[in-house]
Short mmCIF file of C-alpha atoms in Angstrom, two decimals:
data_model
loop_
_atom_site.label_atom_id
_atom_site.label_comp_id
_atom_site.label_asym_id
_atom_site.label_seq_id
_atom_site.Cartn_x
_atom_site.Cartn_y
_atom_site.Cartn_z
CA MET A 13 -24.58 -7.46 -8.67
CA THR A 14 -22.25 -10.75 -9.48
CA ASP A 15 -20.02 -12.51 -7.22
CA ALA A 16 -16.78 -11.58 -8.73
CA LEU A 17 -15.81 -10.04 -5.09
CA LYS A 18 -15.45 -13.89 -3.92
CA ARG A 19 -14.05 -15.48 -7.60
CA LEU A 20 -11.12 -12.76 -6.25
CA SER A 21 -10.81 -14.01 -3.32
CA ASP A 22 -10.80 -17.71 -3.98
CA GLU A 23 -8.05 -17.21 -7.02
CA GLY A 24 -6.60 -16.13 -3.56
CA VAL A 25 -6.34 -12.39 -4.39
CA ALA A 26 -7.31 -10.43 -0.89
CA ILE A 27 -8.96 -7.77 -1.08
CA TRP A 28 -8.38 -4.70 0.83
CA LEU A 29 -10.15 -1.22 0.69
CA ASP A 30 -7.91 1.36 -0.27
CA ASP A 31 -9.50 4.36 2.04
CA LEU A 32 -10.19 4.72 6.56
CA SER A 33 -12.03 7.44 8.17
CA ARG A 34 -13.94 7.64 11.17
CA LYS A 35 -16.62 8.21 9.67
CA ARG A 36 -16.46 4.67 7.77
CA ILE A 37 -15.68 2.89 11.25
CA THR A 38 -18.21 5.02 13.87
CA SER A 39 -21.17 4.52 11.02
CA GLY A 40 -20.39 0.31 10.43
CA ASN A 41 -19.17 0.53 7.03
CA LEU A 42 -16.08 -0.72 7.12
CA ALA A 43 -17.73 -3.66 8.56
CA GLU A 44 -20.02 -4.05 6.23
CA LEU A 45 -17.96 -3.69 3.21
CA ILE A 46 -15.86 -6.79 5.81
CA ASP A 47 -18.91 -8.99 6.31
CA GLN A 48 -20.13 -8.29 2.32
CA SER A 49 -17.63 -7.57 0.11
CA HIS A 50 -14.88 -9.72 1.23
CA VAL A 51 -12.61 -6.82 2.21
CA VAL A 52 -9.61 -8.23 4.68
CA GLY A 53 -7.60 -5.70 5.14
CA VAL A 54 -6.88 -1.50 4.94
CA THR A 55 -4.40 0.62 3.89
CA THR A 56 -4.05 4.49 4.69
CA ASN A 57 -1.45 7.25 3.49
CA PRO A 58 -0.99 10.92 4.12
CA ALA A 59 -3.47 11.69 1.05
CA ILE A 60 -6.47 9.33 2.42
CA PHE A 61 -6.16 11.08 6.06
CA GLN A 62 -5.88 14.34 4.73
CA LYS A 63 -9.01 13.86 2.94
CA ALA A 64 -10.09 12.13 5.86
CA ILE A 65 -9.67 14.85 9.04
CA SER A 66 -10.28 17.14 6.62
CA GLY A 67 -13.31 16.72 5.97
CA GLY A 68 -13.89 16.78 10.16
CA GLU A 69 -16.83 14.55 10.36
CA GLY A 70 -16.01 12.52 13.82
CA TYR A 71 -12.57 14.23 15.01
CA GLU A 72 -14.11 17.37 16.71
CA GLN A 73 -14.27 16.17 20.06
CA GLN A 74 -10.57 14.33 19.90
CA LEU A 75 -9.62 17.89 18.59
CA SER A 76 -11.36 20.13 20.83
CA ASP A 77 -9.39 17.39 24.00
CA LEU A 78 -6.23 17.95 22.06
CA ALA A 79 -6.11 22.00 21.81
CA THR A 80 -7.17 21.79 25.41
CA ARG A 81 -4.22 19.70 26.39
CA LYS A 82 -2.27 22.06 24.02
CA VAL A 83 -0.17 19.47 22.27
CA THR A 84 1.83 20.72 19.53
CA VAL A 85 0.70 19.68 15.89
CA GLU A 86 2.36 16.54 14.97
CA GLU A 87 1.26 14.79 18.24
CA ALA A 88 -2.11 15.65 17.19
CA LEU A 89 -1.85 14.18 14.17
CA ARG A 90 -0.22 11.49 15.65
CA MET A 91 -2.72 10.76 17.86
CA ILE A 92 -5.70 11.15 15.51
CA THR A 93 -4.14 8.36 12.95
CA THR A 94 -2.84 6.09 15.30
CA ALA A 95 -6.76 6.19 16.70
CA ASP A 96 -8.58 5.30 13.62
CA VAL A 97 -5.88 2.65 12.54
CA ARG A 98 -6.52 1.23 16.01
CA ASP A 99 -10.17 1.02 15.55
CA ALA A 100 -9.83 -0.45 12.53
CA ALA A 101 -7.78 -2.84 13.42
CA ASP A 102 -9.79 -4.21 15.90
CA ILE A 103 -12.54 -4.32 13.67
CA LEU A 104 -10.30 -6.45 11.41
CA ARG A 105 -8.90 -8.66 14.65
CA PRO A 106 -11.25 -11.35 13.98
CA VAL A 107 -9.97 -12.03 10.06
CA TYR A 108 -5.96 -11.58 11.27
CA ASP A 109 -7.80 -14.33 13.83
CA ARG A 110 -9.03 -16.74 11.28
CA THR A 111 -6.31 -15.86 8.62
CA ASP A 112 -3.35 -17.28 11.23
CA GLY A 113 -1.96 -13.15 10.84
CA GLN A 114 -2.24 -13.27 7.02
CA ASP A 115 -5.28 -10.27 6.53
CA GLY A 116 -6.96 -8.38 8.80
CA ARG A 117 -3.92 -5.74 8.30
CA VAL A 118 -4.15 -1.63 8.66
CA SER A 119 -1.68 0.11 7.47
CA ILE A 120 0.11 3.34 8.67
CA GLU A 121 2.36 5.21 6.87
CA VAL A 122 5.61 6.88 8.40
CA ASP A 123 5.79 10.51 8.20
CA PRO A 124 6.59 10.38 4.33
CA ARG A 125 9.20 13.68 4.91
CA LEU A 126 11.67 11.07 5.96
CA ALA A 127 11.71 9.25 2.63
CA HIS A 128 15.04 10.22 2.75
CA ASN A 129 16.42 9.12 6.18
CA THR A 130 17.09 5.79 7.11
CA PRO A 131 17.33 6.15 10.97
CA ALA A 132 14.66 8.79 11.39
CA THR A 133 12.05 6.14 9.57
CA VAL A 134 13.09 3.47 11.62
CA ALA A 135 12.98 5.23 14.56
CA GLU A 136 9.37 6.37 13.24
CA ALA A 137 7.96 2.69 12.82
CA LYS A 138 9.23 1.62 16.20
CA GLN A 139 7.14 4.63 17.84
CA LEU A 140 3.97 4.53 15.69
CA ALA A 141 4.48 -0.04 16.38
CA TRP A 142 4.32 1.01 19.83
CA LEU A 143 1.80 3.84 19.79
CA VAL A 144 -1.00 1.49 17.51
CA ASP A 145 -0.19 -1.26 19.64
CA ARG A 146 -2.06 -3.54 17.77
CA PRO A 147 -0.41 -6.63 16.21
CA ASN A 148 -2.47 -7.13 12.93
CA THR A 149 -0.50 -3.25 12.16
CA LEU A 150 1.58 -2.83 9.50
CA ILE A 151 3.90 0.05 9.02
CA LYS A 152 4.54 1.70 5.37
CA ILE A 153 8.12 2.35 4.61
CA PRO A 154 8.39 3.77 1.19
CA ALA A 155 10.98 1.99 -1.31
CA THR A 156 13.52 4.44 -1.50
CA LYS A 157 17.11 4.17 -1.23
CA ALA A 158 17.13 5.03 2.27
CA GLY A 159 13.88 3.16 2.97
CA LEU A 160 15.42 -0.58 1.80
CA PRO A 161 17.77 -0.45 4.78
CA ALA A 162 15.26 0.98 7.37
CA ILE A 163 12.99 -2.06 6.28
CA THR A 164 15.90 -4.90 6.91
CA GLU A 165 16.20 -2.76 10.87
CA VAL A 166 12.54 -3.06 11.06
CA ILE A 167 11.62 -6.18 10.29
CA GLY A 168 14.86 -7.38 12.40
CA LYS A 169 12.88 -6.10 15.06
CA GLY A 170 10.16 -8.33 14.18
CA ILE A 171 7.70 -5.54 13.23
CA SER A 172 5.77 -5.94 9.84
CA VAL A 173 5.72 -4.04 7.44
CA ASN A 174 3.86 -2.92 4.13
CA VAL A 175 6.44 -0.97 2.01
CA THR A 176 4.92 1.28 -0.50
CA LEU A 177 6.05 3.38 -3.48
CA ILE A 178 7.23 0.69 -5.43
CA PHE A 179 7.26 1.38 -9.11
CA SER A 180 10.66 -0.66 -10.44
CA LEU A 181 11.67 -3.78 -11.33
CA GLU A 182 14.79 -3.77 -9.82
CA ARG A 183 14.09 -1.79 -6.49
CA TYR A 184 10.89 -4.72 -6.15
CA ARG A 185 13.70 -7.07 -6.25
CA GLY A 186 15.68 -4.81 -3.95
CA VAL A 187 12.81 -4.17 -1.57
CA MET A 188 12.43 -8.55 -1.49
CA ASP A 189 16.16 -8.68 -0.54
CA ALA A 190 16.02 -6.32 2.22
CA TYR A 191 12.82 -8.22 3.74
CA LEU A 192 15.15 -11.72 3.35
CA ALA A 193 17.79 -9.41 5.07
CA GLY A 194 15.64 -8.44 8.37
CA LEU A 195 13.75 -12.15 8.70
CA GLU A 196 17.76 -13.01 8.94
CA LYS A 197 17.93 -10.36 11.41
CA ALA A 198 15.49 -11.42 13.54
CA LYS A 199 16.29 -15.27 13.01
CA ALA A 200 19.49 -14.02 14.83
CA ALA A 201 17.85 -11.95 17.63
CA GLY A 202 15.67 -15.38 18.17
CA LEU A 203 12.29 -13.93 17.21
CA ASP A 204 9.46 -15.71 16.24
CA LEU A 205 9.17 -15.48 12.16
CA SER A 206 6.33 -16.72 12.37
CA LEU A 207 4.83 -12.99 13.49
CA ILE A 208 6.19 -11.12 11.14
CA HIS A 209 4.41 -9.72 7.95
CA SER A 210 4.97 -8.01 4.59
CA VAL A 211 3.62 -6.81 1.78
CA ALA A 212 5.33 -5.09 -0.96
CA SER A 213 3.12 -1.87 -2.95
CA PHE A 214 3.50 -2.50 -6.31
CA PHE A 215 2.00 0.90 -8.43
CA VAL A 216 0.10 0.49 -11.20
CA SER A 217 -2.11 3.27 -12.88
CA ARG A 218 0.99 5.62 -12.35
CA VAL A 219 3.08 3.70 -14.40
CA ASP A 220 0.24 4.21 -17.33
CA SER A 221 -0.46 7.49 -17.04
CA GLU A 222 2.89 8.78 -17.11
CA ILE A 223 4.02 6.37 -20.05
CA ASP A 224 1.02 7.05 -22.01
CA LYS A 225 1.38 10.56 -22.05
CA ARG A 226 4.62 9.71 -23.51
CA LEU A 227 3.38 7.93 -25.80
CA ASP A 228 1.08 10.46 -26.94
CA GLY A 229 4.00 12.62 -27.05
CA VAL A 230 5.88 10.52 -29.82
CA GLY A 231 2.54 10.43 -31.74
CA THR A 232 2.33 7.98 -33.94
CA ASP A 233 -0.56 5.39 -34.23
CA GLU A 234 2.14 2.46 -33.46
CA ALA A 235 2.96 4.31 -30.34
CA LYS A 236 -0.67 5.07 -29.86
CA ALA A 237 -1.41 0.89 -29.88
CA HIS A 238 0.80 0.45 -26.95
CA LYS A 239 -1.39 2.56 -24.45
CA GLY A 240 -2.93 1.15 -21.38
CA LYS A 241 -0.37 -2.17 -21.58
CA ALA A 242 2.59 -1.21 -19.69
CA ALA A 243 1.21 -1.31 -16.21
CA LEU A 244 0.37 -4.44 -16.47
CA ALA A 245 3.27 -5.39 -18.09
CA ASN A 246 5.52 -4.46 -14.83
CA ALA A 247 3.45 -5.25 -12.96
CA ARG A 248 3.12 -9.03 -14.49
CA LEU A 249 7.56 -9.31 -14.77
CA ALA A 250 6.94 -8.15 -11.13
CA TYR A 251 5.57 -10.75 -10.12
CA GLU A 252 7.85 -13.38 -12.39
CA ALA A 253 10.43 -11.64 -10.37
CA TYR A 254 8.40 -12.70 -6.77
CA GLU A 255 8.16 -16.48 -7.83
CA GLU A 256 11.85 -16.43 -8.47
CA VAL A 257 12.83 -15.15 -5.30
CA PHE A 258 10.58 -16.93 -3.09
CA SER A 259 11.19 -20.20 -4.88
CA SER A 260 14.81 -19.46 -3.85
CA ASP A 261 17.52 -21.42 -1.57
CA ARG A 262 17.70 -18.32 0.17
CA TRP A 263 14.16 -18.05 0.95
CA ALA A 264 13.48 -21.95 1.55
CA ALA A 265 16.36 -21.64 4.91
CA LEU A 266 13.81 -19.41 6.32
CA GLU A 267 10.58 -21.02 5.68
CA ARG A 268 12.08 -23.99 7.27
CA VAL A 269 12.32 -21.33 10.51
CA GLY A 270 8.42 -20.31 9.68
CA ALA A 271 8.91 -17.11 7.65
CA ASN A 272 6.05 -16.10 6.01
CA LYS A 273 6.12 -15.01 2.57
CA GLN A 274 6.48 -11.25 1.70
CA ARG A 275 3.08 -10.86 -0.98
CA PRO A 276 2.95 -8.32 -3.74
CA LEU A 277 0.45 -5.86 -3.34
CA TRP A 278 -1.02 -4.26 -6.25
CA ALA A 279 -1.60 -0.12 -4.92
CA SER A 280 -3.01 2.80 -7.52
CA THR A 281 -5.66 0.32 -9.16
CA GLY A 282 -8.23 2.69 -9.49
CA VAL A 283 -8.06 3.96 -13.52
CA LYS A 284 -7.21 6.69 -14.17
CA ASP A 285 -7.96 7.18 -17.75
CA PRO A 286 -11.45 6.91 -18.49
CA ALA A 287 -11.13 5.07 -21.97
CA TYR A 288 -10.02 1.99 -20.04
CA LYS A 289 -12.34 -0.41 -18.31
CA ASP A 290 -12.70 1.00 -14.60
CA THR A 291 -12.03 -2.68 -13.31
CA LEU A 292 -8.56 -3.31 -15.58
CA TYR A 293 -6.05 -3.11 -13.00
CA VAL A 294 -8.21 -5.87 -10.41
CA ASP A 295 -9.34 -8.27 -13.63
CA ASP A 296 -5.74 -7.89 -15.29
CA LEU A 297 -3.82 -8.55 -12.41
CA VAL A 298 -5.39 -11.88 -10.56
CA ALA A 299 -2.51 -14.41 -9.24
CA PRO A 300 -2.30 -16.47 -6.66
CA ASN A 301 -0.93 -14.88 -2.84
CA THR A 302 -1.42 -11.49 -4.02
CA VAL A 303 -2.91 -8.38 -2.30
CA ASN A 304 -4.93 -5.98 -4.33
CA THR A 305 -5.72 -2.66 -2.22
CA MET A 306 -8.71 -0.60 -3.70
CA PRO A 307 -10.55 2.76 -3.73
CA GLU A 308 -13.90 2.40 -2.61
CA ALA A 309 -15.20 3.01 -6.48
CA THR A 310 -12.89 0.59 -7.95
CA LEU A 311 -14.55 -1.87 -4.97
CA GLU A 312 -17.52 -1.30 -6.14
CA ALA A 313 -17.19 -1.59 -9.94
CA THR A 314 -15.72 -5.16 -9.20
CA ALA A 315 -18.48 -6.19 -7.61
CA ASP A 316 -20.98 -5.26 -10.04
CA HIS A 317 -19.28 -5.81 -13.48
CA GLY A 318 -15.73 -7.30 -12.99
CA GLN A 319 -14.39 -10.30 -14.89
CA ILE A 320 -12.72 -13.13 -12.91
CA THR A 321 -11.17 -15.23 -15.31
CA GLY A 322 -8.90 -16.95 -12.99
CA ASP A 323 -4.64 -16.16 -13.31
CA THR A 324 -4.06 -13.52 -15.18
CA VAL A 325 -0.52 -13.02 -14.85
CA ARG A 326 1.28 -16.66 -14.55
CA GLY A 327 2.39 -17.12 -18.23
CA THR A 328 1.94 -13.76 -19.73
CA TYR A 329 5.87 -13.09 -18.71
CA ASP A 330 7.42 -12.99 -22.47
CA GLN A 331 4.84 -10.61 -23.78
CA ALA A 332 5.14 -8.51 -20.71
CA ARG A 333 8.72 -8.25 -21.15
CA ALA A 334 8.38 -7.83 -25.62
CA GLU A 335 5.58 -4.48 -24.20
CA LEU A 336 8.22 -3.25 -22.37
CA ASP A 337 10.72 -3.73 -25.17
CA ALA A 338 8.41 -2.29 -27.43
CA VAL A 339 8.27 1.12 -25.31
CA ALA A 340 11.83 1.42 -24.87
CA LYS A 341 12.36 1.51 -28.50
CA LEU A 342 10.21 4.34 -29.06
CA GLY A 343 12.29 5.93 -27.23
CA ILE A 344 11.02 5.80 -23.53
CA SER A 345 12.84 5.50 -20.84
CA TYR A 346 11.78 2.97 -18.39
CA ASP A 347 14.53 3.99 -15.74
CA ASP A 348 13.35 7.49 -16.53
CA VAL A 349 9.91 6.78 -15.52
CA VAL A 350 9.92 5.07 -12.75
CA GLN A 351 12.43 7.58 -10.99
CA LEU A 352 9.72 10.03 -11.58
CA LEU A 353 6.73 8.69 -10.55
CA GLU A 354 8.61 7.03 -7.26
CA ASP A 355 9.94 10.95 -6.80
CA GLU A 356 6.54 12.27 -7.59
CA GLY A 357 5.02 9.71 -5.31
CA VAL A 358 7.35 10.78 -2.04
CA GLU A 359 6.22 14.61 -2.43
CA LYS A 360 2.91 14.36 -3.19
CA PHE A 361 2.56 12.78 -0.08
CA ALA A 362 4.80 15.13 1.57
CA VAL A 363 2.85 17.89 0.63
CA SER A 364 -0.23 16.10 1.68
CA TRP A 365 0.74 15.75 5.06
CA ASN A 366 2.29 19.22 5.28
CA ASP A 367 -1.32 20.21 4.36
CA LEU A 368 -3.33 18.40 6.89
CA LEU A 369 -0.88 19.51 8.91
CA LYS A 370 -2.14 23.41 8.33
CA SER A 371 -5.34 22.42 8.26
CA THR A 372 -4.85 20.57 11.93
CA GLU A 373 -3.02 23.32 13.55
CA ALA A 374 -5.84 25.61 12.06
CA GLU A 375 -8.63 23.61 13.85
CA LEU A 376 -6.64 23.09 17.63
CA GLN A 377 -6.41 26.99 17.75
CA ARG A 378 -9.47 27.25 16.61
CA LEU A 379 -10.77 25.00 19.27
CA ALA A 380 -8.80 26.40 21.56
CA PRO A 381 -10.51 27.12 25.26
CA THR A 382 -9.96 30.72 25.64
CA GLU A 383 -7.83 32.29 28.94
CA ALA A 384 -9.90 33.00 31.72
#
């Protein structure tokens, strides 16, 4: 076992776990990961909750109580998921206090079926913040076109946000602009900007999965030589954009009154192609003031054999641009890829949520008390 996770933390990368379940909470596993593996945050999404709740362990009593109360399936699902997030937030509260609110965070996503509805996303975000009622919660809002004004509104109300499903550099700039606009609204409303935090979840591995598939379709040796490079290039250029925006005069005016930078968060960092090293999207995305949210397998792989050699992002921007240009010259449209990935991401989370509603409804019916 190396001390790669400590080295990663020392380089300014916050390690978050991309998973949550009630068993992980009640068994002490989450507390152990915080204590021993430098984990300082947790992210969830509809697919993670589907896996956790469908597995069933630890949820029976609450489901039985909810069935007895005859609550709707949607209310039941929110009671279950917010209970897990609240308990995880309590476990992470010492980290939140120690880091002045930067870490010790738990994310929970708005209903993914609302991804293209701005007012409903804002209303859901406010409801989730109220339901969880913990200062170290982040409400996840997707970076769809409808999500951008929702981000501004929610930040403007003083609610901290994790912006999710970012694939393109253009959309990422839109996300940062929405965050700054939200801070400006919060400032105008007299809110304390130092209490508002945000991360921008820039997805990594799925970019390689889609572009690699298209490179295989081109089929030439030249095309295949570019496999496994586009995702890192995309993420590194996102960090360049982050450096630019958060050194601007607009940002400086907000920073002077206590605002916090919106950190880039590397999401989808589990390697999909077994031909690549399993720590690729950790070792090669080390930069200050970032977050890497890892599935447990990636966390364990990094602990065991991660190669943390310092900053692997700054200084790579020209090379990254050249890599994306080379892919474009092979006839692969960047804009087409990132739009497809956003559409698929929203759809996959909506499918997971609908599946979870169905399985939860079946459990409520099974556990419903028989009428006397």
